[in-house]
XYZ file of C-alpha atoms in Angstrom:
561
model
C -0.057 -0.253 -0.060
C 2.545 2.537 1.628
C 4.861 2.383 -2.914
C 1.842 2.451 -4.603
C 1.351 5.848 -2.820
C 4.337 6.836 -3.029
C 4.442 6.030 -6.718
C 1.122 7.435 -7.554
C 2.294 10.349 -5.569
C 5.620 10.533 -8.090
C 3.157 10.175 -10.811
C 0.806 13.859 -10.518
C 4.359 15.136 -9.292
C 5.653 14.964 -13.005
C 3.060 14.371 -15.270
C 1.674 18.080 -13.924
C 4.538 19.923 -15.536
C 3.693 18.940 -18.442
C 0.744 21.295 -17.544
C 1.645 24.572 -15.776
C 3.143 28.640 -17.029
C 7.344 29.050 -16.178
C 6.392 32.542 -14.306
C 7.211 31.246 -10.384
C 9.302 32.643 -7.671
C 11.585 29.867 -6.047
C 12.996 32.121 -3.688
C 13.056 30.027 -0.007
C 12.751 31.749 3.523
C 15.841 28.708 4.787
C 14.846 27.056 7.804
C 15.189 27.976 10.716
C 14.728 32.188 10.171
C 13.922 34.201 13.264
C 10.787 35.993 13.858
C 9.810 34.767 10.029
C 9.235 31.111 10.080
C 7.205 31.099 13.678
C 5.090 34.059 12.559
C 4.527 32.821 9.579
C 3.311 29.514 10.632
C 1.217 31.642 13.586
C -0.260 34.017 10.874
C -2.196 30.712 9.534
C -3.987 30.035 12.650
C -5.246 32.974 12.908
C -6.401 32.956 8.860
C -3.808 35.543 7.029
C -2.129 32.888 5.019
C -3.379 30.125 2.835
C -4.494 26.542 5.221
C -3.240 24.378 2.874
C 0.065 24.828 3.610
C 1.421 21.440 5.767
C 4.676 23.442 7.562
C 6.176 20.124 6.719
C 8.217 20.546 4.408
C 11.178 23.026 4.476
C 12.678 25.534 3.458
C 9.240 27.526 3.141
C 8.838 29.018 -0.809
C 8.270 32.828 -2.002
C 5.533 30.615 -3.837
C 3.114 29.411 -1.187
C 2.277 33.112 0.143
C 0.985 34.978 -2.181
C -0.929 37.381 -0.057
C 2.454 38.529 1.455
C 7.021 38.997 1.392
C 7.844 36.232 3.140
C 11.461 38.860 3.908
C 8.564 41.857 5.170
C 5.269 40.001 6.515
C 3.949 42.575 8.307
C 3.733 45.531 4.903
C 0.456 42.912 3.401
C -0.393 42.601 0.036
C 2.943 41.180 -1.885
C 3.686 42.467 -6.053
C 4.359 39.510 -6.116
C 1.664 37.812 -7.616
C 1.096 40.401 -9.795
C 4.953 40.693 -10.849
C 5.360 39.366 -14.300
C 8.372 40.268 -15.543
C 11.307 37.202 -16.597
C 14.917 39.201 -14.971
C 14.524 40.052 -11.034
C 16.706 40.239 -9.308
C 16.656 40.744 -5.947
C 19.190 41.351 -2.056
C 18.275 38.765 0.365
C 19.062 39.254 4.587
C 21.613 39.580 6.431
C 21.383 38.612 9.240
C 23.935 37.942 12.369
C 23.461 35.463 14.718
C 25.721 34.919 18.486
C 25.453 31.987 20.826
C 26.982 31.583 24.060
C 27.695 29.750 26.581
C 29.364 29.261 29.523
C 29.960 26.122 30.176
C 29.054 22.995 27.934
C 27.758 22.657 24.674
C 24.278 23.315 25.097
C 21.272 24.237 22.124
C 20.087 22.368 18.956
C 18.338 23.559 15.717
C 21.294 26.611 14.498
C 22.371 24.865 11.270
C 25.932 25.847 10.793
C 26.555 26.331 13.964
C 28.093 23.349 16.491
C 27.798 22.466 19.847
C 30.550 23.626 21.611
C 31.283 26.206 25.042
C 32.045 29.688 24.703
C 31.661 32.814 22.098
C 29.703 31.501 18.494
C 28.642 33.551 16.004
C 26.778 32.740 12.048
C 26.756 35.251 9.373
C 25.090 34.796 5.882
C 23.750 37.645 3.367
C 23.055 36.844 -0.617
C 21.200 37.411 -4.077
C 17.984 35.670 -5.485
C 18.230 36.195 -9.858
C 15.082 34.698 -11.735
C 15.260 34.705 -14.938
C 12.365 32.576 -16.947
C 11.990 29.710 -14.909
C 15.210 29.328 -13.620
C 16.056 30.919 -10.188
C 19.644 31.675 -8.509
C 19.961 31.986 -4.322
C 23.571 32.346 -3.143
C 23.563 32.949 0.251
C 26.974 31.436 1.588
C 27.366 31.608 5.507
C 30.117 31.773 7.174
C 31.302 30.773 10.692
C 33.335 31.247 14.140
C 33.378 29.503 17.291
C 36.142 30.294 20.122
C 34.968 26.643 20.850
C 36.888 26.558 24.624
C 37.676 23.368 26.475
C 34.589 22.390 28.835
C 34.740 19.443 31.473
C 33.340 16.220 28.569
C 32.950 12.883 29.878
C 34.309 11.984 32.756
C 37.436 10.418 33.319
C 36.288 8.946 36.992
C 33.682 6.445 34.911
C 34.213 3.207 35.147
C 35.525 0.882 32.606
C 31.831 -0.581 32.407
C 29.779 2.660 32.014
C 33.120 3.271 29.204
C 33.020 0.555 27.910
C 28.856 1.674 27.336
C 29.641 4.660 26.319
C 31.779 3.771 22.969
C 29.113 1.543 22.267
C 26.973 4.415 21.146
C 30.673 6.310 20.076
C 31.154 3.377 18.097
C 27.951 3.873 15.453
C 27.947 7.386 15.250
C 29.358 10.517 14.562
C 29.032 13.397 17.577
C 32.317 14.165 18.619
C 32.358 15.630 21.797
C 35.129 18.194 20.565
C 35.579 19.767 17.635
C 38.371 19.512 17.848
C 41.012 21.310 20.637
C 41.223 25.361 19.162
C 38.655 27.614 17.686
C 36.964 27.004 14.747
C 35.969 28.260 11.525
C 34.305 27.487 7.912
C 33.319 29.026 5.302
C 29.801 27.279 3.618
C 27.639 27.574 0.678
C 24.633 27.666 3.136
C 21.439 28.345 1.769
C 21.885 28.315 -1.302
C 20.564 26.597 -4.905
C 20.295 27.137 -8.016
C 16.150 25.560 -9.821
C 13.921 25.179 -12.850
C 10.480 25.794 -11.604
C 7.101 24.858 -13.893
C 4.410 26.733 -11.956
C 4.292 24.637 -8.041
C 6.613 21.872 -8.949
C 11.025 22.918 -8.709
C 14.132 20.385 -9.988
C 18.003 21.818 -9.171
C 20.567 21.567 -6.603
C 20.596 22.784 -3.165
C 22.750 23.614 -0.240
C 20.029 24.552 1.566
C 18.755 23.190 5.280
C 15.640 20.776 5.386
C 12.964 20.458 7.676
C 9.949 17.807 7.895
C 7.538 16.828 9.935
C 5.755 18.948 12.380
C 7.654 20.219 14.757
C 8.243 23.061 15.854
C 11.377 22.720 18.041
C 12.185 19.069 16.779
C 11.829 17.541 13.497
C 12.782 12.809 13.325
C 13.885 12.686 10.423
C 14.988 16.787 8.716
C 16.073 18.897 11.078
C 18.479 21.918 11.136
C 20.094 20.381 13.590
C 23.679 19.963 11.310
C 24.425 22.263 8.244
C 23.159 22.026 4.708
C 24.533 19.267 1.947
C 24.831 18.786 -1.519
C 21.394 17.442 -2.809
C 19.752 17.155 -5.933
C 15.929 17.843 -5.377
C 11.823 17.042 -7.110
C 9.891 19.136 -5.114
C 7.325 21.441 -4.499
C 7.445 24.630 -4.249
C 3.752 25.275 -3.250
C 0.630 23.339 -2.791
C -0.791 21.330 -5.698
C -4.565 21.188 -6.150
C -6.041 18.333 -7.367
C -10.087 16.408 -7.044
C -9.327 14.905 -3.967
C -7.228 17.736 -1.880
C -3.662 18.192 -1.848
C 0.017 18.258 -2.237
C 3.565 19.018 -1.176
C 6.635 16.741 -1.086
C 10.522 16.796 -2.110
C 12.188 13.816 -3.493
C 16.411 13.992 -2.780
C 19.496 12.681 -3.232
C 22.096 13.923 -1.650
C 26.446 13.917 -0.178
C 27.258 13.204 4.026
C 30.186 14.055 5.016
C 31.859 13.243 8.308
C 33.014 15.304 10.548
C 37.191 14.119 11.131
C 37.001 14.697 14.769
C 37.657 11.772 17.097
C 35.519 10.866 20.138
C 37.386 11.837 23.739
C 39.927 9.353 24.866
C 40.952 7.116 21.770
C 43.759 5.402 23.736
C 41.508 3.969 26.328
C 42.046 0.342 26.565
C 39.914 -2.590 29.156
C 41.855 -5.857 29.422
C 43.746 -5.248 26.250
C 41.607 -3.796 23.603
C 41.379 -0.948 23.157
C 37.651 1.119 22.916
C 38.075 2.490 19.482
C 37.433 1.679 16.938
C 37.721 3.709 14.760
C 35.031 5.125 11.002
C 35.084 3.774 7.741
C 36.656 6.994 5.410
C 33.327 6.153 3.001
C 31.186 9.592 2.312
C 27.773 8.613 2.578
C 24.889 8.591 -0.322
C 21.395 9.900 1.367
C 18.660 9.095 -0.327
C 14.936 10.702 1.106
C 11.251 12.199 0.977
C 8.483 13.881 2.397
C 5.209 12.923 1.162
C 1.464 15.288 2.830
C -1.152 15.469 1.473
C -4.495 17.388 2.317
C -7.797 15.990 1.828
C -10.593 17.977 0.036
C -13.048 16.245 2.877
C -11.274 17.405 6.373
C -10.794 20.940 6.707
C -6.590 21.375 7.611
C -6.435 17.899 8.617
C -2.581 17.385 6.594
C -1.389 13.084 6.448
C 2.118 12.375 5.949
C 5.171 10.177 5.934
C 8.379 10.312 4.997
C 10.555 7.707 4.184
C 15.371 8.297 4.182
C 18.133 5.612 2.862
C 21.761 6.054 4.063
C 24.751 3.703 1.470
C 28.524 4.232 1.891
C 28.943 6.311 -1.902
C 31.655 3.572 -2.597
C 29.270 0.451 -1.869
C 26.493 2.688 -4.345
C 27.438 0.643 -7.584
C 25.614 -0.127 -10.615
C 21.826 -0.672 -8.491
C 19.208 1.928 -9.330
C 17.439 0.020 -6.153
C 20.853 1.989 -4.675
C 20.112 5.579 -6.237
C 15.937 5.643 -5.154
C 15.445 3.077 -2.806
C 12.741 4.691 -1.214
C 10.368 3.003 -3.956
C 11.715 0.266 -2.541
C 8.579 -2.020 0.281
C 9.182 -0.513 3.370
C 8.760 -4.094 5.646
C 11.969 -6.220 5.130
C 11.040 -9.424 4.350
C 9.272 -8.031 1.068
C 12.612 -6.024 0.605
C 15.980 -7.322 2.076
C 14.573 -9.808 3.637
C 16.713 -9.292 7.587
C 19.021 -6.656 7.093
C 17.810 -3.106 6.372
C 19.054 -2.976 2.475
C 20.863 -4.371 -0.122
C 24.711 -3.920 0.603
C 24.146 -2.547 4.080
C 21.992 0.147 3.596
C 20.480 2.683 6.213
C 16.787 2.957 6.082
C 13.936 5.114 8.529
C 10.255 6.188 8.393
C 7.829 7.989 9.779
C 4.233 9.050 9.662
C 2.587 11.903 10.489
C 0.091 14.747 10.802
C -1.234 18.235 11.973
C -4.533 19.463 11.775
C -5.606 23.392 12.311
C -9.380 24.424 13.785
C -8.979 28.375 12.409
C -11.990 28.703 14.150
C -9.976 27.880 17.210
C -6.649 29.469 15.873
C -5.538 26.346 17.718
C -3.678 22.750 15.733
C -2.368 20.104 17.025
C 0.520 17.764 15.720
C 2.259 14.193 15.561
C 5.520 12.138 14.442
C 5.661 8.289 14.815
C 9.066 7.302 13.764
C 10.506 3.889 13.755
C 14.363 3.147 13.321
C 14.706 -0.475 12.333
C 12.069 -0.804 10.084
C 9.310 -4.617 11.181
C 10.318 -7.814 9.855
C 6.179 -7.852 8.251
C 2.943 -6.472 8.730
C 2.601 -9.230 12.053
C 5.937 -7.724 13.512
C 4.965 -4.522 13.598
C 0.583 -5.287 14.549
C 2.421 -6.750 17.682
C 5.621 -4.633 18.674
C 4.962 -1.338 17.108
C 6.502 0.719 19.830
C 9.786 -1.427 19.252
C 12.890 1.102 18.217
C 10.007 3.970 17.499
C 10.415 7.725 18.605
C 7.314 10.230 18.486
C 6.389 13.172 18.920
C 3.144 15.267 19.652
C 2.475 18.911 20.544
C -0.597 21.454 20.424
C -0.485 25.573 19.860
C -2.749 27.748 19.871
C -3.519 31.231 19.733
C -5.762 33.250 22.791
C -7.202 37.068 21.607
C -5.550 39.499 23.832
C -7.429 42.721 21.947
C -8.450 41.979 18.094
C -8.309 45.573 17.141
C -4.706 45.565 17.907
C -3.866 42.925 16.958
C -2.296 40.858 19.983
C -2.291 37.257 21.679
C -0.814 34.620 23.851
C 0.520 31.941 21.970
C 0.689 28.892 23.870
C 2.812 26.079 23.108
C 3.283 22.477 24.329
C 5.798 19.567 22.863
C 7.058 16.067 23.615
C 9.786 14.322 22.168
C 10.347 10.876 22.835
C 13.667 9.342 21.863
C 14.223 6.302 24.295
C 12.725 3.001 24.489
C 10.215 1.932 26.598
C 12.058 -1.827 26.553
C 8.517 -3.740 27.396
C 10.021 -7.351 25.270
C 13.908 -7.769 27.082
C 14.168 -10.177 24.928
C 14.129 -8.311 21.943
C 17.321 -6.614 21.413
C 17.169 -2.363 20.778
C 19.120 -0.345 19.286
C 19.189 3.878 19.848
C 17.248 6.056 17.721
C 20.284 7.345 14.747
C 22.436 4.337 15.802
C 22.969 2.022 12.885
C 24.613 -1.029 14.091
C 25.329 -3.166 11.257
C 27.252 -0.765 8.812
C 26.788 2.785 8.732
C 29.675 3.401 11.670
C 28.503 7.703 11.261
C 25.261 6.864 11.888
C 22.757 8.654 11.029
C 25.174 12.567 10.668
C 26.382 15.080 8.338
C 29.489 16.712 9.562
C 29.858 15.463 12.844
C 25.461 16.380 14.248
C 22.655 15.029 14.183
C 19.685 15.079 10.288
C 17.151 14.227 12.786
C 16.005 15.393 16.875
C 19.165 17.243 17.834
C 18.410 17.311 20.856
C 20.611 12.907 19.944
C 19.746 9.115 20.550
C 18.040 7.911 23.911
C 16.948 11.134 24.916
C 13.171 12.991 25.712
C 12.002 16.764 25.885
C 9.192 18.219 27.577
C 8.948 22.083 26.098
C 6.443 24.722 27.411
C 6.333 28.592 25.578
C 3.434 31.046 26.747
C 4.188 34.429 24.790
C 3.089 37.705 23.747
C 2.817 38.081 20.814
C 1.454 41.660 18.377
C 2.031 41.041 14.516
C 5.556 40.126 14.617
C 6.647 41.499 17.761
C 7.042 38.446 20.283
C 7.247 38.091 24.310
C 8.023 35.300 26.719
C 9.294 32.161 27.979
C 9.674 29.000 27.966
C 9.894 25.742 30.827
C 12.191 22.781 29.490
C 12.912 19.307 31.477
C 15.368 16.994 28.568
C 16.480 14.187 29.537
C 19.720 12.975 28.391
C 20.555 9.269 26.113
C 17.519 7.581 28.546
C 18.634 4.143 26.618
C 22.550 4.612 28.257
C 21.506 5.546 31.550
C 18.510 2.169 31.853
C 21.512 -0.278 29.734
C 24.899 1.304 30.961
C 24.446 3.276 34.369
C 21.598 2.004 36.019
C 21.799 4.953 38.842
C 19.224 7.853 39.845
C 21.612 9.095 41.246
C 23.225 9.751 38.248
C 20.834 10.494 35.446
C 21.589 13.445 33.652
C 18.575 15.969 33.536
C 18.426 19.563 31.808
C 15.511 22.362 33.804
C 15.371 25.054 32.250
C 13.907 28.990 32.228
C 14.393 30.649 29.225
C 13.125 34.344 28.528
C 12.431 35.297 24.871
C 11.702 37.745 22.477
C 11.274 39.000 18.798
C 10.885 42.923 17.546
C 10.966 44.556 13.752
C 11.984 47.993 14.023
C 11.756 48.825 10.218
C 14.120 46.659 8.291
C 15.527 45.680 10.883
C 14.185 41.905 12.902
C 16.086 41.406 15.804
C 15.275 38.321 18.827
C 16.952 37.214 21.936
C 16.991 34.173 24.075
C 18.203 33.741 27.789
C 18.419 30.030 28.542
C 18.931 29.152 32.918
C 20.070 25.621 32.650
C 20.168 23.720 36.229
C 22.497 20.328 35.016
C 21.206 17.398 37.090
C 23.751 14.743 37.420
C 26.413 16.412 34.853
C 27.807 13.398 31.782
C 26.051 10.576 34.078
C 28.457 11.709 37.563
C 27.766 10.282 40.431
C 30.492 10.616 42.647
C 29.788 9.135 47.202
C 30.868 12.152 49.607
C 34.122 11.306 51.120
C 33.271 9.922 54.900
C 30.071 9.969 54.493
C 27.612 6.401 54.186
C 25.733 6.533 50.394
C 22.441 6.753 49.877
C 19.666 5.958 47.006
C 18.755 9.228 46.512
C 22.092 11.248 47.165
C 23.251 14.403 44.824
C 25.174 13.072 41.841
C 27.245 15.801 40.376
C 24.837 18.954 39.143
C 26.365 22.087 37.255
C 24.854 24.499 35.750
C 25.374 27.117 31.918
C 24.070 29.714 30.614
C 23.049 29.855 27.424
C 22.551 33.647 25.614
C 21.427 33.891 21.779
C 20.555 36.885 19.740
C 19.700 37.867 16.368
C 19.687 40.706 13.873
C 18.657 40.576 10.343
C 17.928 43.461 7.784
C 15.613 42.716 5.447
C 16.470 45.380 2.003
């Protein structure tokens, strides 16, 4: 059923090219753009932009919002829908994002920035040019991180704990620190070249992607890692049919390795070295997202995602290795007990988003499988095997409709830790691959999926006052670090690493400027899973572990031409 739905949906995309006009914009609002991205989503809840846009396939395109200019939504009606010129050149906004961590790395969904202690900045600017169906968006990014040293995984941990720690690090490329000096990098950033025909675009891109309905996390594709080079076939606005609207994207891209080793690589147990060097090879990723809004249920979006990774040298001449997302989803119908032909690594998710315009609210969820079911029976019996999920809701509460003032409430829960309801069936951690791809689901040392990391959970709730682009609020979060590692290796509540944080944030527009700021205070209980008994005291079950504190400050400034 899955593969036929997939093939039929792509048939609609391809055949639609034959009947579409060529005059269209393919300018994008990059994933993670401060102020504007959130403003567009809440504008949809307020009935100010098209309700058929799913917000589940980023980046967002100007063509999906003909009512406004995506970089100046507060100005009302845009002239983009009236502009029939074949040639257009436009300067893109200049953005400077800054971040500071006082004690240790903290943060995700920040694109080309890296996990680092100290000061860090990202600068981007660019130009967009269009001639007929051809468009070029050149928007490079420059990153500098002070990358100061910090206390990482403790050498005082036992050999057994270190062995469990390397049982994670040997199967994923997540360096604790990106080198022992300052970090600087110049990237292609949010650049692309495309041919766009009506609602469909094809091209080469380096942009960050965001798939699924989540706001603080995305289980399959987020902007925690830097963007990667990929060929793309995607919609730029919903394709409307007699049965509803469709959006989607199909990519084939190249993932890189970080080149940074984990800590203490010389450590041995009984003469056996814990560190296993990773295969030095680039990885090919083929991935797809499809979203469908049924004609008969207003505001409902249903979607699927699937991704597949191979080492570059394993691709060979087999076409299935280049487009494996069109193969059957169960192991039995695909390649038997393995996840792919030639050591491939696949993941998939199903998601839903439902907006209620009268209530100015939405609910959304995503169900994710790290290890695919062997067959339908296996899925029915144990749907919670190697799974993750995300659930959220958002509500706009009217304060003063004349002055356009509202309260915005958001709650989101992300669960990556395993429930382990079947002790006889071995379960791995999210985004790791134990039988082939030793870098796991990463690009250049950061996760492609949820930035909280393997085995982790996050509960987040926020409340803010909003007026147009202006926003002031606070957020409370509970972040459980790698609960799978804790349950299988640490097994002591005095060493369960949990962060409790409180943030105050603000967003403001002034003329051509957009300013965003976030101040976050984090209390880290049992930092890096360490419990050390105080000398001279009898250990008690609820003794405190190694507690610490981190302060994070973020400031973004954007100038829009």
